[in-house]
Tab-separated table of C-alpha atoms and ligand atoms in Angstrom:
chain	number	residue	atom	x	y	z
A	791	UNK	CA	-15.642	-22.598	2.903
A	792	UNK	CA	-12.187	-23.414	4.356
A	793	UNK	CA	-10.545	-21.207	6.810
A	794	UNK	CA	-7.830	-19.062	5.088
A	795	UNK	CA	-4.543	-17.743	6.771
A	796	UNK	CA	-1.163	-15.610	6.082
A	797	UNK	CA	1.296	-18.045	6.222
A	798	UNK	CA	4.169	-15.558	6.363
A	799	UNK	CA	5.003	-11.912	4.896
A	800	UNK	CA	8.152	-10.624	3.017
A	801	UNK	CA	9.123	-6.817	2.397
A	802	UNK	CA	12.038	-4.734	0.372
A	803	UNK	CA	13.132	-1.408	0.564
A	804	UNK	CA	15.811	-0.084	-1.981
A	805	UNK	CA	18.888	1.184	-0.203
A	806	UNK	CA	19.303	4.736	-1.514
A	807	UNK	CA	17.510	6.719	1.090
A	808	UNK	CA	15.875	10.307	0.326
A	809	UNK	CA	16.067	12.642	3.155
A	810	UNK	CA	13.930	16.366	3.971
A	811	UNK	CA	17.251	17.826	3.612
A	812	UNK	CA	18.088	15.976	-0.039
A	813	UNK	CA	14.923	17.284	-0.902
A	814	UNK	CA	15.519	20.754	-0.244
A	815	UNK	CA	17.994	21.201	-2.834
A	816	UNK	CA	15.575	19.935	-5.369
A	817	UNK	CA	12.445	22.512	-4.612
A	818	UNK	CA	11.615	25.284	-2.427
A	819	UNK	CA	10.396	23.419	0.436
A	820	UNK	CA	12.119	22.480	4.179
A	821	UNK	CA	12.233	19.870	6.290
A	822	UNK	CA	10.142	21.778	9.092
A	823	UNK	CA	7.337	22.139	6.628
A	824	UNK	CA	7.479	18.638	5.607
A	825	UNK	CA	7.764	16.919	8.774
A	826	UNK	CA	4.892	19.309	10.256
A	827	UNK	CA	2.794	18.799	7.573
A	828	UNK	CA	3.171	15.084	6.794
A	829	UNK	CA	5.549	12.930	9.067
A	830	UNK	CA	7.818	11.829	6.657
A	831	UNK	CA	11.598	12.139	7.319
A	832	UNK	CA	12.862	10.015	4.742
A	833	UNK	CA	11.951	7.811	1.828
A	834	UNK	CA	13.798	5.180	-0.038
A	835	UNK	CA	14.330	5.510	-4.251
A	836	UNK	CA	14.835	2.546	-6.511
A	837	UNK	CA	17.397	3.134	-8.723
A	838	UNK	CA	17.196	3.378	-12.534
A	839	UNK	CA	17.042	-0.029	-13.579
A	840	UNK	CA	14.558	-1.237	-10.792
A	841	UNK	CA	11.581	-1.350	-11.997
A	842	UNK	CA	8.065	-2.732	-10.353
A	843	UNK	CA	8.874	-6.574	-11.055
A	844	UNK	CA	12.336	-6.465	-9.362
A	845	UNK	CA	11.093	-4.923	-6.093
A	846	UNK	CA	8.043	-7.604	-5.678
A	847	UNK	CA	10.984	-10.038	-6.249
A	848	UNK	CA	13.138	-9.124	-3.637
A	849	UNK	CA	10.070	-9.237	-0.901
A	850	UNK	CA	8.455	-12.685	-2.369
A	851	UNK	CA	11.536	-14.348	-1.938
A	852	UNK	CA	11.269	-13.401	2.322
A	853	UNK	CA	8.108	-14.353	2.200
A	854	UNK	CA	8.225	-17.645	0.266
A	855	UNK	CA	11.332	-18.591	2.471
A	856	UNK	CA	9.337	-17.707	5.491
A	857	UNK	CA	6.496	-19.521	4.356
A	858	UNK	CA	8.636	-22.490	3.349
A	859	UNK	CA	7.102	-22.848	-0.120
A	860	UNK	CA	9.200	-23.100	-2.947
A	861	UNK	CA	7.783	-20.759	-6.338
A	862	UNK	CA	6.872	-24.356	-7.937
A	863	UNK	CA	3.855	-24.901	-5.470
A	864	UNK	CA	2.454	-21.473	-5.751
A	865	UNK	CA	-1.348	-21.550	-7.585
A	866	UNK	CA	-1.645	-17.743	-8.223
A	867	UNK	CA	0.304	-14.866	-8.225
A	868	UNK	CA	-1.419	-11.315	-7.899
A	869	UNK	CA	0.438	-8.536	-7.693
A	870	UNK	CA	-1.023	-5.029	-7.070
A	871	UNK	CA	0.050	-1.094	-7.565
A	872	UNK	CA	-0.114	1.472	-9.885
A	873	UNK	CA	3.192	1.218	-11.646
A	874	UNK	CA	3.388	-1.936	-12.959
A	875	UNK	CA	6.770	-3.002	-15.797
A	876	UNK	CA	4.570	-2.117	-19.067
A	877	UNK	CA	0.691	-0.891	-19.319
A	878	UNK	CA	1.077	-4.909	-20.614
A	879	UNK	CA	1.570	-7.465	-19.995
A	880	UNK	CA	1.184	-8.209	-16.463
A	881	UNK	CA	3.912	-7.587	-14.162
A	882	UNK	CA	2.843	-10.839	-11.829
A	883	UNK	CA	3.454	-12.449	-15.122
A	884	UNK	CA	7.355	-10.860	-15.132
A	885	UNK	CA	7.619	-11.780	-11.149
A	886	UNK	CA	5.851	-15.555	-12.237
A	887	UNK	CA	9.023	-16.033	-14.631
A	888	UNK	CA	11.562	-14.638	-12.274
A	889	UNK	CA	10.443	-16.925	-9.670
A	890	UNK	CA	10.443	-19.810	-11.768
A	891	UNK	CA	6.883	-20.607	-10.685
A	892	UNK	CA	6.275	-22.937	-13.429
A	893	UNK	CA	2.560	-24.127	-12.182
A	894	UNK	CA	0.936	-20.452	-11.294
A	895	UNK	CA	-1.382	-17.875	-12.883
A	896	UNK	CA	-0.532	-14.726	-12.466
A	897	UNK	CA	-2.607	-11.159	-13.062
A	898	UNK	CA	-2.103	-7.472	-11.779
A	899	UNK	CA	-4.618	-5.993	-9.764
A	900	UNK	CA	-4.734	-1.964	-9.599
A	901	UNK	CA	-6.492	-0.192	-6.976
A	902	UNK	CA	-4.551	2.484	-6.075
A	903	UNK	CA	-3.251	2.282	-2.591
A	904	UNK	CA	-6.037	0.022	-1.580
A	905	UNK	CA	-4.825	-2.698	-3.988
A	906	UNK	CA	-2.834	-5.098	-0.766
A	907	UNK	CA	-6.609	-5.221	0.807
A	908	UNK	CA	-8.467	-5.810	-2.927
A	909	UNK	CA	-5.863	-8.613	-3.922
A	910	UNK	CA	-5.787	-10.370	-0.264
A	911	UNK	CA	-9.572	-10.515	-0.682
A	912	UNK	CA	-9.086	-12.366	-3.863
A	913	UNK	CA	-6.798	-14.330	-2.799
A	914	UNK	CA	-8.700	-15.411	0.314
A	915	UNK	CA	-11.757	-16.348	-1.545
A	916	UNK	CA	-9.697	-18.549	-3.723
A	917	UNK	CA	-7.976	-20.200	-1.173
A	918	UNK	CA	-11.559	-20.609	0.928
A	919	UNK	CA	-13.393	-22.140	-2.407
A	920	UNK	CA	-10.640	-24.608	-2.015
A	921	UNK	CA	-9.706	-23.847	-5.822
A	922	UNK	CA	-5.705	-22.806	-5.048
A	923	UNK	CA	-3.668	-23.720	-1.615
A	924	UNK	CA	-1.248	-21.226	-2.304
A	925	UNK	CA	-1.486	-17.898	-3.209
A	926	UNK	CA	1.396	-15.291	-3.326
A	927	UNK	CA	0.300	-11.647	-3.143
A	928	UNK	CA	2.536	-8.692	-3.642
A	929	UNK	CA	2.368	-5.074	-3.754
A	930	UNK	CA	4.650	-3.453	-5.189
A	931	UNK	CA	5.340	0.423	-6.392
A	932	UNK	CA	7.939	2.549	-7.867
A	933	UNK	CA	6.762	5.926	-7.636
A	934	UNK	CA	9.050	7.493	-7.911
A	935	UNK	CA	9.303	6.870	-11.570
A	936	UNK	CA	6.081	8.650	-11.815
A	937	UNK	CA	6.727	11.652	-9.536
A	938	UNK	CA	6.903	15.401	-10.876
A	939	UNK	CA	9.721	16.065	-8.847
A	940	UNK	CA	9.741	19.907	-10.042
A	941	UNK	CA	5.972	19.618	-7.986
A	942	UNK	CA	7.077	20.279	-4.376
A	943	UNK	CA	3.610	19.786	-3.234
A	944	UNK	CA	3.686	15.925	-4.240
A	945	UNK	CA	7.081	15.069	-4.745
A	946	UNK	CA	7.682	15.102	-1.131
A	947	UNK	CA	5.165	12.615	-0.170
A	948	UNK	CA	6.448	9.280	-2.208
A	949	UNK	CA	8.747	6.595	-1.773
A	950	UNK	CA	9.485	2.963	-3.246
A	951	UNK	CA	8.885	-0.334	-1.772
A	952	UNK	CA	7.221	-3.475	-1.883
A	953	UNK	CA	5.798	-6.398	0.539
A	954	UNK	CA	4.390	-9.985	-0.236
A	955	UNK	CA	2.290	-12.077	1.782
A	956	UNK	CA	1.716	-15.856	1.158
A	957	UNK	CA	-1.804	-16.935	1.894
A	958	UNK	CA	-2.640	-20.331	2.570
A	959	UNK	CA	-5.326	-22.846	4.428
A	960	UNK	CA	-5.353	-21.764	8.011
A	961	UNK	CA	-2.315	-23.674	9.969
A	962	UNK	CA	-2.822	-21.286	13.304
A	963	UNK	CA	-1.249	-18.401	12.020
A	964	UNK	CA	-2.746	-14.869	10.965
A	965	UNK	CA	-6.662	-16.004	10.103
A	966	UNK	CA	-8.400	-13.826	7.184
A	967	UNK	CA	-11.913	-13.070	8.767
A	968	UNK	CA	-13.357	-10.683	6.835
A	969	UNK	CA	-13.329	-6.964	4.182
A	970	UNK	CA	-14.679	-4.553	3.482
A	971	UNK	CA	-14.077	-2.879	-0.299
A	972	UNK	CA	-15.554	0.427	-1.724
A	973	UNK	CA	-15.177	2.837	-4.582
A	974	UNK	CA	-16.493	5.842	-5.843
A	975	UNK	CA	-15.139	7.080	-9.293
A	976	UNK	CA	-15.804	10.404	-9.111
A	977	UNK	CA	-13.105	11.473	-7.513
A	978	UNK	CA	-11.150	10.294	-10.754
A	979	UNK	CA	-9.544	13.553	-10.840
A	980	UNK	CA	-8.381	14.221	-7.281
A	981	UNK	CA	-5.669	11.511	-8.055
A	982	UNK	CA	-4.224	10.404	-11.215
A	983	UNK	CA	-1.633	10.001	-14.464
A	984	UNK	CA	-3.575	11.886	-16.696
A	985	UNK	CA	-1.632	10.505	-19.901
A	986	UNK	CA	-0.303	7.681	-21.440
A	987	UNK	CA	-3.134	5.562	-21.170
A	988	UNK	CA	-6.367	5.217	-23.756
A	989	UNK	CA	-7.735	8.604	-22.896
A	990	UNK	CA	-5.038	10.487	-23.462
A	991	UNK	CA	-2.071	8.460	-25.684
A	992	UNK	CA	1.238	9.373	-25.066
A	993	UNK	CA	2.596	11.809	-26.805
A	994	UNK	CA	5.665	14.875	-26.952
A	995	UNK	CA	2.296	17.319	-26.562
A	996	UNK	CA	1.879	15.393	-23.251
A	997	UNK	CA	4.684	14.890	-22.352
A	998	UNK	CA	5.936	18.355	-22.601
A	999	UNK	CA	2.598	19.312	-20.393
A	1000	UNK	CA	4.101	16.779	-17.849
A	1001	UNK	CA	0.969	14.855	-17.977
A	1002	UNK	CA	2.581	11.486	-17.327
A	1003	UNK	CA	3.133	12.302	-14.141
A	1004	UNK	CA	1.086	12.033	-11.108
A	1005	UNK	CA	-1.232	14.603	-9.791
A	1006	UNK	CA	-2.698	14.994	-7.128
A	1007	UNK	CA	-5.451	17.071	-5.335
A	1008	UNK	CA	-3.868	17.263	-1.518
A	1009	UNK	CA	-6.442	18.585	0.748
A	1010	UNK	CA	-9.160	17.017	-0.611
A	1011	UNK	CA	-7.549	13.215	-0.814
A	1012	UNK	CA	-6.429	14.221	3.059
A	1013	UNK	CA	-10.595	15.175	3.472
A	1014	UNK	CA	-11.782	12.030	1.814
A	1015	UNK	CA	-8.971	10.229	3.281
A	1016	UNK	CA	-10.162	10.696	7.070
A	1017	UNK	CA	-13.747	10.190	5.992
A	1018	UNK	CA	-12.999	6.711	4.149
A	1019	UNK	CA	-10.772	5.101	6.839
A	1020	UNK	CA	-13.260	5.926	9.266
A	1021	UNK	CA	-16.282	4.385	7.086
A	1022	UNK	CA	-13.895	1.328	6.402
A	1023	UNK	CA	-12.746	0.905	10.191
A	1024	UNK	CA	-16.201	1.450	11.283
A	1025	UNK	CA	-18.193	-1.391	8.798
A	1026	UNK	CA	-15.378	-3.533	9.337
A	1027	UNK	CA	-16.344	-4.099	13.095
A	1028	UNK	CA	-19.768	-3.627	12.609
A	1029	UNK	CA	-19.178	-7.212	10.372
A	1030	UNK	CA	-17.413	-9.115	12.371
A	1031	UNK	CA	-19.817	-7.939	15.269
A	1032	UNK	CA	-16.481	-6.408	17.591
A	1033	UNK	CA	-16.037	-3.358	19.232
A	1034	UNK	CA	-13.221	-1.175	18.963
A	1035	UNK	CA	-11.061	-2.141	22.465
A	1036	UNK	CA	-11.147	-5.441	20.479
A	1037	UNK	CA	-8.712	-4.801	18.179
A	1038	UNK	CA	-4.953	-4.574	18.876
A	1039	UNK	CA	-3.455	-2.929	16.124
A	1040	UNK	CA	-4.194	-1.056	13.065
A	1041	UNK	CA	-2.392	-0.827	10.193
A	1042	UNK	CA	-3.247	2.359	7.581
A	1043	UNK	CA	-2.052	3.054	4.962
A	1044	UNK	CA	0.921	5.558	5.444
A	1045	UNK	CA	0.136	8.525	3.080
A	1046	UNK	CA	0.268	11.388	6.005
A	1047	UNK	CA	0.705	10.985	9.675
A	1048	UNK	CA	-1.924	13.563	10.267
A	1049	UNK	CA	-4.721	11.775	8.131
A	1050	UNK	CA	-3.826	8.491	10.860
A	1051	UNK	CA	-4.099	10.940	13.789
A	1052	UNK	CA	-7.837	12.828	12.654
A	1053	UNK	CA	-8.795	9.136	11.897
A	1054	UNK	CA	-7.641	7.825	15.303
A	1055	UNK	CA	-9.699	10.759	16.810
A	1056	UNK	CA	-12.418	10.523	15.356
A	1057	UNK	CA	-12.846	7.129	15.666
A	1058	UNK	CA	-11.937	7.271	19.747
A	1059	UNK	CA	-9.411	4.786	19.102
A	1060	UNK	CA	-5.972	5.221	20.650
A	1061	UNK	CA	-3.541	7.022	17.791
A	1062	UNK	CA	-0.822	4.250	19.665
A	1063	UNK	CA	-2.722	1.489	18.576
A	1064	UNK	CA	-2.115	3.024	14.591
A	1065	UNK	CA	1.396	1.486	13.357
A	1066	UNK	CA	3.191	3.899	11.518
A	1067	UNK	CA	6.708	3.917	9.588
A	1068	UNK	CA	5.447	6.881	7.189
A	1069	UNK	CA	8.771	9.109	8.702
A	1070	UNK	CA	10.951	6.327	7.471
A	1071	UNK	CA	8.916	5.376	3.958
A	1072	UNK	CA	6.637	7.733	2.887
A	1073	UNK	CA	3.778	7.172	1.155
A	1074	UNK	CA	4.736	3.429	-0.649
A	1075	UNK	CA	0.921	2.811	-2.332
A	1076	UNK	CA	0.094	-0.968	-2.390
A	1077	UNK	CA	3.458	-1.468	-0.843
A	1078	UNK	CA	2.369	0.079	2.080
A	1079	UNK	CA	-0.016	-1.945	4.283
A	1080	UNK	CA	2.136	-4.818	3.500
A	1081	UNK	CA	5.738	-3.257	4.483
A	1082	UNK	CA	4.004	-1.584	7.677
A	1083	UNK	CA	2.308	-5.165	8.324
A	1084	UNK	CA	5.698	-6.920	7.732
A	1085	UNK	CA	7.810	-4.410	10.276
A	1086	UNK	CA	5.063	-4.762	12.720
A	1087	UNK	CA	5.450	-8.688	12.900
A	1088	UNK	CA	8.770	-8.178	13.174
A	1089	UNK	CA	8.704	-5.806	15.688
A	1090	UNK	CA	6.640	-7.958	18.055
A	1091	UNK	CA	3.545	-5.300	17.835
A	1092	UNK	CA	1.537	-8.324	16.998
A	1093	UNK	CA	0.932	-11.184	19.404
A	1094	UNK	CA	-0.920	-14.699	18.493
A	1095	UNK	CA	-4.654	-14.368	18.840
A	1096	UNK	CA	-4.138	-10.333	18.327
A	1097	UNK	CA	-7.229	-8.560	16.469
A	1098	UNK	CA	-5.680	-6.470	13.340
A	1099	UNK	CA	-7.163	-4.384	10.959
A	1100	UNK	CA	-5.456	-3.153	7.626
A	1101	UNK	CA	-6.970	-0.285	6.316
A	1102	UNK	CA	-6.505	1.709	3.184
A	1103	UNK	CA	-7.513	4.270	0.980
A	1104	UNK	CA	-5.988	5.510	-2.849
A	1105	UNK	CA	-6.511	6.689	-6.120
A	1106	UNK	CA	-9.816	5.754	-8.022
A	1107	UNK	CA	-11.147	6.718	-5.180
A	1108	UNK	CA	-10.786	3.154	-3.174
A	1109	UNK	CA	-10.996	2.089	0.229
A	1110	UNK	CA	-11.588	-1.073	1.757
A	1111	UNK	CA	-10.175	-2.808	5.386
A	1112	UNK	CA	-9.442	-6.650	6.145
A	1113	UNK	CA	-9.896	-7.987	9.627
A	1114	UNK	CA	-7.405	-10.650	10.730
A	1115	UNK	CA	-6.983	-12.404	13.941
A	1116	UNK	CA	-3.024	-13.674	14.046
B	647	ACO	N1	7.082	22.877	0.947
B	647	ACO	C1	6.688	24.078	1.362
B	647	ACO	N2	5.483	24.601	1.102
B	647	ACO	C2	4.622	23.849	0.413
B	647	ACO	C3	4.959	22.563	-0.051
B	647	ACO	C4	6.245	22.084	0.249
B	647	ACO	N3	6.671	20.868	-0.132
B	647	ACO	N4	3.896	22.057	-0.707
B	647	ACO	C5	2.927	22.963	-0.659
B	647	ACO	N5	3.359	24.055	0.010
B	647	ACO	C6	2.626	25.289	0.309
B	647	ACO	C7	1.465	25.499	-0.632
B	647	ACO	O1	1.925	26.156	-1.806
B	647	ACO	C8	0.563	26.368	0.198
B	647	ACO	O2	1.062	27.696	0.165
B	647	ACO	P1	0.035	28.942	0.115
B	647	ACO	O3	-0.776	28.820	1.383
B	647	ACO	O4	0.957	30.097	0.072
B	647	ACO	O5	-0.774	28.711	-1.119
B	647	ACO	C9	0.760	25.841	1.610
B	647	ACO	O6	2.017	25.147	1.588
B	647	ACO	C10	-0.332	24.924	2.085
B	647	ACO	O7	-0.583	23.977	1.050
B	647	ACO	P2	-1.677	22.865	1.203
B	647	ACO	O8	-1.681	22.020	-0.034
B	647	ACO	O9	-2.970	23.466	1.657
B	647	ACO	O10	-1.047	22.042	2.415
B	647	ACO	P3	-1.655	20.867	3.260
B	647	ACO	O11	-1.566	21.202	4.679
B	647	ACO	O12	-2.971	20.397	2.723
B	647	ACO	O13	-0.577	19.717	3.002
B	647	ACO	C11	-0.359	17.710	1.719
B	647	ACO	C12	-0.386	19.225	1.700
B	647	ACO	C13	0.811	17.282	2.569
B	647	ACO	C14	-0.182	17.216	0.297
B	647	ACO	C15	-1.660	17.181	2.339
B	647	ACO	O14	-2.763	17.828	1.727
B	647	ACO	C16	-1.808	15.721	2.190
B	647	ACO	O15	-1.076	14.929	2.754
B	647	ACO	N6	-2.822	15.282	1.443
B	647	ACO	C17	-3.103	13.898	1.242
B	647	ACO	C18	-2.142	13.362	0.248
B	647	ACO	C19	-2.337	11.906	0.128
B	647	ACO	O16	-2.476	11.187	1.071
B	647	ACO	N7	-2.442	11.490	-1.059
B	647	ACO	C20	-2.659	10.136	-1.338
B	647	ACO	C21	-1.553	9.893	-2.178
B	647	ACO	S1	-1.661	8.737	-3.315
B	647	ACO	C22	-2.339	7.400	-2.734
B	647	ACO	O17	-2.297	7.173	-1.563
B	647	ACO	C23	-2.893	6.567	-3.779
């Protein structure tokens, strides 16, 4: 096995911003009750024509001009989320075209918000078989496409986004060590589209029933959410054989600043060491371990030789955590 490491990470953000106060006009809900109950200030909206493919774009380029690879000498392109371009084909296929990476494969991986830790543990084991050198993986999301936005008890929580990392043979930068992936489908129904895929075809009968639009079961994905990042965070160190004043940063998934601070507690671990930009992004799905990961590099929250761990949790249900030492 070769050792595998992030050789740099890109993010995107659309510009039209989404604030409390925007969003009081649009349901009966307030700023207080939002920022109380889930951190968020603001969130960022694609606009109309921006779909999936053109957000992962935007971020791949940062990171492949970080990374100083050009899109010809990628081996694989992965993207994750849940709202890819088209139920087909792939949308790492659109991004593998728009990049002009003329010698990659390319596939979409879909594990709700956890997808950024499944496809990075892909991508690691190809790059430590020593089958592909370069591997470019991007989450990406656009929910707001698939928000009920007459729902005031979801709409509030989403926002757009997307952030790439380029994984490569270790060259003393940000080494993959080890994850940690779990599911349990029985929660199918505390998070989902209910329509539009083979279960439930699109039709008007759906569509008037607003079925292709996300729903969501709050306080019991915030129950399960606690309970899942502490499993993940906990068998994560357990692994790798570390304790928890080992690790200098954690980076959650940003669904609801009070699911980070019951996790911190109950796992004893400082809530400072949890990076959060949920006020500024909302809840981003697979784009958000990446964009947090991204804006804490650039924020110097991460030093060389640092202990990380990115931990998420999403629809299916899935959880999982990746330990990295920068
Ligand atoms: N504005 C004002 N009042 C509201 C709003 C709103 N936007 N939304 C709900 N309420 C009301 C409810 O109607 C309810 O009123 P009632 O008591 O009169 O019935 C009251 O507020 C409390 O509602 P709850 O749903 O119990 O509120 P809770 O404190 O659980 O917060 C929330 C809701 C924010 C959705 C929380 O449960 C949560 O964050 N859950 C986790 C969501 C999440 O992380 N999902 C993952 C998303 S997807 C993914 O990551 C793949």
């Amino acid at each position: 096995m070769r050792r595998v490491g992030i050789a740099s990470l890109g993010a995107y953000v659309p510009p039209k911003i989404l604030t409390n106060k925007d969003l009081e006009k649009m349901v009966d809900t307030s700023d207080e009750w939002i920022t109380t109950r889930t951190g968020i200030k603001e969130r960022r909206i694609a606009d109309e024509s921006q779909a999936s493919s053109d957000l992962a774009y935007e971020a791949s380029k940062i990171a492949l001009a970080e990374a100083g690879i050009e899109p010809s000498d990628l081996d694989m392109i992965i993207v994750c989320g849940v709202t890819f371009d088209y139920p087909f084909p792939a949308t790492a296929c659109i991004l593998q075209d728009r990049l002009g990476a003329n010698k990659a494969g390319a596939m979409d991986i879909e594990a709700g918000c956890t997808g950024f830790i499944y496809a990075l543990s892909v991508a690691y084991s190809y790059v430590a078989c020593g089958f592909y050198d370069n591997v470019l993986v991007v989450g990406s999301d656009v929910l707001s496409k698939v928000t009920d936005w007459q729902d005031r008890s979801s709409c509030i929580l989403f926002g757009d986004a997307a952030g790439a990392a380029v994984v490569t043979p270790y060259k003393g930068q940000g080494e993959l060590l080890n994850f940690y992936l779990r599911s349990d489908g029985s929660r199918t129904d505390d998070l989902l589209i209910p329509a539009g895929g083979s279960r439930n075809p699109a039709s008007h009968k759906t569509v008037e029933e607003r079925l292709h639009y996300m729903k969501l079961n709050g306080p019991e994905v915030f129950r399960l959410a606690v309970r899942v990042i502490e499993d993940a965070v906990t068998a994560i160190l357990n692994k790798a054989q570390l304790k928890k004043e080992d690790i200098a940063i954690l980076i959650p998934h940003q669904a609801n600043i009070r699911i980070i601070q019951t996790a911190a507690r109950n796992l004893a671990i400082p809530q400072e060491k949890f990076f959060v930009n949920v006020d500024r992004y909302g809840n981003t799905s697979a784009a958000s371990i990446p964009l947090a990961f991204y804006e804490a590099l650039k924020e110097g929250r991460i030093k060389k030789g640092d202990y990380i761990i990115l931990v998420g949790f999403g629809a299916g249900l899935t959880w999982g955590a990746f330990l990295i030492r920068w």
